[in-house]
Amino acid sequence: MEKSVKKVLLVDDDRATNFFNERVVSKHTSFDKLATVQSGKAALAYLSDVGTQQVQKPDLIFLDINMPAMNGWEFLIEFSKLDKQTTAGIKVIMLSTSSNPDDIQQSKQNRSVNDFVSKPLSLSILDNVFQKHFE
């Protein structure tokens, strides 16, 4: 049986980006189910429901940096405060249009972040993510 990523959580405030990323992830054979939320706060609410109401824990979170109300960095602060049973095994990948070297460096220094990739998602990016973090 081939390995797969059982659940992906996309966190991005832009509906068009979410629509595009959903289509790309859905086409990749190594990624099964996905959920989409449009804010860091909604992502935290989703994670607080893991294990209840049939909410499946994600194996992978693609996290946008620049979002209103709670940006990706603020989400990561709150993510690090969650119960370790909830967060254990979740890979967090920053997904951004930012080419700011400070964002890339900050992502490398953040213990909750596993990788940084540039938008838009593509099948080759998903191949790389899968090979690097799940094989």
PDB file of C-alpha atoms in Angstrom:
ATOM      1  CA  MET A   1       0.000   0.000   0.000  1.00  0.00           C
ATOM      2  CA  GLU A   2       1.384   3.362  -1.030  1.00  0.00           C
ATOM      3  CA  LYS A   3       1.793   6.023   1.626  1.00  0.00           C
ATOM      4  CA  SER A   4      -0.414   9.059   1.462  1.00  0.00           C
ATOM      5  CA  VAL A   5      -1.177  12.271   3.275  1.00  0.00           C
ATOM      6  CA  LYS A   6      -4.587  11.543   4.778  1.00  0.00           C
ATOM      7  CA  LYS A   7      -5.678  15.154   5.432  1.00  0.00           C
ATOM      8  CA  VAL A   8      -4.461  18.571   4.294  1.00  0.00           C
ATOM      9  CA  LEU A   9      -5.617  21.844   5.848  1.00  0.00           C
ATOM     10  CA  LEU A  10      -5.304  24.907   3.585  1.00  0.00           C
ATOM     11  CA  VAL A  11      -5.215  28.209   5.464  1.00  0.00           C
ATOM     12  CA  ASP A  12      -5.503  31.258   3.211  1.00  0.00           C
ATOM     13  CA  ASP A  13      -7.790  34.288   3.214  1.00  0.00           C
ATOM     14  CA  ASP A  14      -7.982  34.476  -0.585  1.00  0.00           C
ATOM     15  CA  ARG A  15     -10.909  32.472  -2.001  1.00  0.00           C
ATOM     16  CA  ALA A  16      -9.438  32.239  -5.500  1.00  0.00           C
ATOM     17  CA  THR A  17      -6.137  30.928  -4.140  1.00  0.00           C
ATOM     18  CA  ASN A  18      -7.984  28.373  -2.026  1.00  0.00           C
ATOM     19  CA  PHE A  19     -10.032  27.256  -5.028  1.00  0.00           C
ATOM     20  CA  PHE A  20      -6.903  26.828  -7.145  1.00  0.00           C
ATOM     21  CA  ASN A  21      -4.968  25.037  -4.373  1.00  0.00           C
ATOM     22  CA  GLU A  22      -7.908  22.716  -3.667  1.00  0.00           C
ATOM     23  CA  ARG A  23      -7.940  21.653  -7.318  1.00  0.00           C
ATOM     24  CA  VAL A  24      -4.182  21.011  -7.383  1.00  0.00           C
ATOM     25  CA  VAL A  25      -4.183  19.021  -4.132  1.00  0.00           C
ATOM     26  CA  SER A  26      -7.234  17.022  -5.289  1.00  0.00           C
ATOM     27  CA  LYS A  27      -5.423  15.986  -8.479  1.00  0.00           C
ATOM     28  CA  HIS A  28      -2.365  14.648  -6.637  1.00  0.00           C
ATOM     29  CA  THR A  29      -2.602  10.927  -5.931  1.00  0.00           C
ATOM     30  CA  SER A  30      -0.636  11.074  -2.645  1.00  0.00           C
ATOM     31  CA  PHE A  31      -3.018  13.507  -0.955  1.00  0.00           C
ATOM     32  CA  ASP A  32      -6.413  12.185   0.165  1.00  0.00           C
ATOM     33  CA  LYS A  33      -8.782  14.622   1.875  1.00  0.00           C
ATOM     34  CA  LEU A  34      -8.558  18.336   2.391  1.00  0.00           C
ATOM     35  CA  ALA A  35     -10.236  21.109   4.304  1.00  0.00           C
ATOM     36  CA  THR A  36      -9.985  24.824   3.690  1.00  0.00           C
ATOM     37  CA  VAL A  37     -10.306  27.722   6.111  1.00  0.00           C
ATOM     38  CA  GLN A  38      -9.896  31.418   5.408  1.00  0.00           C
ATOM     39  CA  SER A  39      -8.128  32.676   8.513  1.00  0.00           C
ATOM     40  CA  GLY A  40      -5.705  31.764  11.239  1.00  0.00           C
ATOM     41  CA  LYS A  41      -8.544  31.965  13.756  1.00  0.00           C
ATOM     42  CA  ALA A  42     -10.645  29.548  11.717  1.00  0.00           C
ATOM     43  CA  ALA A  43      -7.657  27.176  11.536  1.00  0.00           C
ATOM     44  CA  LEU A  44      -7.325  27.245  15.330  1.00  0.00           C
ATOM     45  CA  ALA A  45     -11.058  26.567  15.666  1.00  0.00           C
ATOM     46  CA  TYR A  46     -10.701  23.654  13.237  1.00  0.00           C
ATOM     47  CA  LEU A  47      -7.811  22.204  15.252  1.00  0.00           C
ATOM     48  CA  SER A  48      -9.721  22.598  18.513  1.00  0.00           C
ATOM     49  CA  ASP A  49     -12.436  20.371  17.000  1.00  0.00           C
ATOM     50  CA  VAL A  50     -10.027  17.584  15.989  1.00  0.00           C
ATOM     51  CA  GLY A  51     -11.361  14.304  17.312  1.00  0.00           C
ATOM     52  CA  THR A  52     -14.886  15.663  17.703  1.00  0.00           C
ATOM     53  CA  GLN A  53     -17.671  16.159  15.185  1.00  0.00           C
ATOM     54  CA  GLN A  54     -15.840  13.931  12.684  1.00  0.00           C
ATOM     55  CA  VAL A  55     -13.028  16.486  12.286  1.00  0.00           C
ATOM     56  CA  GLN A  56      -9.956  14.601  11.120  1.00  0.00           C
ATOM     57  CA  LYS A  57      -6.552  15.762  12.294  1.00  0.00           C
ATOM     58  CA  PRO A  58      -4.515  17.136   9.391  1.00  0.00           C
ATOM     59  CA  ASP A  59      -1.155  15.613   8.526  1.00  0.00           C
ATOM     60  CA  LEU A  60      -0.210  18.815   6.735  1.00  0.00           C
ATOM     61  CA  ILE A  61      -1.100  22.492   6.997  1.00  0.00           C
ATOM     62  CA  PHE A  62      -0.348  24.877   4.145  1.00  0.00           C
ATOM     63  CA  LEU A  63      -0.294  28.270   5.874  1.00  0.00           C
ATOM     64  CA  ASP A  64      -0.421  31.674   4.223  1.00  0.00           C
ATOM     65  CA  ILE A  65       1.593  34.438   5.895  1.00  0.00           C
ATOM     66  CA  ASN A  66      -0.328  37.595   5.042  1.00  0.00           C
ATOM     67  CA  MET A  67      -3.894  37.379   6.304  1.00  0.00           C
ATOM     68  CA  PRO A  68      -6.056  39.945   8.098  1.00  0.00           C
ATOM     69  CA  ALA A  69      -6.945  39.641  11.804  1.00  0.00           C
ATOM     70  CA  MET A  70      -4.439  36.824  12.456  1.00  0.00           C
ATOM     71  CA  ASN A  71      -1.524  36.369  10.100  1.00  0.00           C
ATOM     72  CA  GLY A  72       0.470  33.181   9.694  1.00  0.00           C
ATOM     73  CA  TRP A  73       3.067  34.169  12.292  1.00  0.00           C
ATOM     74  CA  GLU A  74       0.363  34.945  14.871  1.00  0.00           C
ATOM     75  CA  PHE A  75      -1.301  31.619  14.081  1.00  0.00           C
ATOM     76  CA  LEU A  76       2.000  29.833  14.766  1.00  0.00           C
ATOM     77  CA  ILE A  77       2.264  31.434  18.210  1.00  0.00           C
ATOM     78  CA  GLU A  78      -1.176  30.086  19.110  1.00  0.00           C
ATOM     79  CA  PHE A  79      -0.478  26.752  17.378  1.00  0.00           C
ATOM     80  CA  SER A  80       2.555  26.259  19.626  1.00  0.00           C
ATOM     81  CA  LYS A  81       0.302  26.682  22.691  1.00  0.00           C
ATOM     82  CA  LEU A  82      -2.108  23.917  21.629  1.00  0.00           C
ATOM     83  CA  ASP A  83      -2.110  20.523  23.303  1.00  0.00           C
ATOM     84  CA  LYS A  84       0.849  18.510  22.034  1.00  0.00           C
ATOM     85  CA  GLN A  85      -1.418  15.554  21.240  1.00  0.00           C
ATOM     86  CA  THR A  86      -3.305  17.815  18.864  1.00  0.00           C
ATOM     87  CA  THR A  87      -0.228  19.200  17.117  1.00  0.00           C
ATOM     88  CA  ALA A  88       2.005  16.105  17.154  1.00  0.00           C
ATOM     89  CA  GLY A  89       2.816  14.861  13.677  1.00  0.00           C
ATOM     90  CA  ILE A  90       1.357  17.871  11.849  1.00  0.00           C
ATOM     91  CA  LYS A  91       3.717  19.314   9.253  1.00  0.00           C
ATOM     92  CA  VAL A  92       3.324  23.066   8.750  1.00  0.00           C
ATOM     93  CA  ILE A  93       4.439  24.549   5.467  1.00  0.00           C
ATOM     94  CA  MET A  94       4.376  28.271   4.879  1.00  0.00           C
ATOM     95  CA  LEU A  95       2.817  28.942   1.496  1.00  0.00           C
ATOM     96  CA  SER A  96       3.349  32.502   0.391  1.00  0.00           C
ATOM     97  CA  THR A  97       3.867  34.898  -2.468  1.00  0.00           C
ATOM     98  CA  SER A  98       6.401  36.664  -0.270  1.00  0.00           C
ATOM     99  CA  SER A  99       9.950  36.623  -1.515  1.00  0.00           C
ATOM    100  CA  ASN A 100      11.034  38.664   1.486  1.00  0.00           C
ATOM    101  CA  PRO A 101      14.230  37.053   2.808  1.00  0.00           C
ATOM    102  CA  ASP A 102      13.093  37.949   6.350  1.00  0.00           C
ATOM    103  CA  ASP A 103       9.964  35.776   5.960  1.00  0.00           C
ATOM    104  CA  ILE A 104      12.016  32.878   4.636  1.00  0.00           C
ATOM    105  CA  GLN A 105      14.561  33.244   7.463  1.00  0.00           C
ATOM    106  CA  GLN A 106      11.818  33.557  10.099  1.00  0.00           C
ATOM    107  CA  SER A 107      10.176  30.383   8.801  1.00  0.00           C
ATOM    108  CA  LYS A 108      13.486  28.525   9.112  1.00  0.00           C
ATOM    109  CA  GLN A 109      13.875  29.689  12.704  1.00  0.00           C
ATOM    110  CA  ASN A 110      10.335  28.811  13.774  1.00  0.00           C
ATOM    111  CA  ARG A 111      10.186  25.334  15.330  1.00  0.00           C
ATOM    112  CA  SER A 112       6.598  24.830  14.191  1.00  0.00           C
ATOM    113  CA  VAL A 113       7.428  25.386  10.518  1.00  0.00           C
ATOM    114  CA  ASN A 114       8.720  22.462   8.466  1.00  0.00           C
ATOM    115  CA  ASP A 115       9.182  24.225   5.147  1.00  0.00           C
ATOM    116  CA  PHE A 116       8.551  27.358   3.074  1.00  0.00           C
ATOM    117  CA  VAL A 117       7.217  27.182  -0.487  1.00  0.00           C
ATOM    118  CA  SER A 118       6.133  29.861  -2.904  1.00  0.00           C
ATOM    119  CA  LYS A 119       2.635  30.158  -4.310  1.00  0.00           C
ATOM    120  CA  PRO A 120       1.021  28.876  -6.364  1.00  0.00           C
ATOM    121  CA  LEU A 121       0.933  25.201  -5.492  1.00  0.00           C
ATOM    122  CA  SER A 122       1.700  22.826  -8.321  1.00  0.00           C
ATOM    123  CA  LEU A 123       1.890  19.071  -8.711  1.00  0.00           C
ATOM    124  CA  SER A 124       5.697  19.275  -8.710  1.00  0.00           C
ATOM    125  CA  ILE A 125       5.683  21.285  -5.457  1.00  0.00           C
ATOM    126  CA  LEU A 126       3.368  18.669  -3.939  1.00  0.00           C
ATOM    127  CA  ASP A 127       5.706  15.927  -5.176  1.00  0.00           C
ATOM    128  CA  ASN A 128       8.591  17.663  -3.419  1.00  0.00           C
ATOM    129  CA  VAL A 129       6.607  18.198  -0.221  1.00  0.00           C
ATOM    130  CA  PHE A 130       5.539  14.559  -0.161  1.00  0.00           C
ATOM    131  CA  GLN A 131       9.035  13.208  -0.831  1.00  0.00           C
ATOM    132  CA  LYS A 132      10.697  15.534   1.662  1.00  0.00           C
ATOM    133  CA  HIS A 133       8.247  15.230   4.536  1.00  0.00           C
ATOM    134  CA  PHE A 134       6.212  12.038   4.164  1.00  0.00           C
ATOM    135  CA  GLU A 135       8.301   9.313   2.502  1.00  0.00           C
TER     136      GLU A 135
END
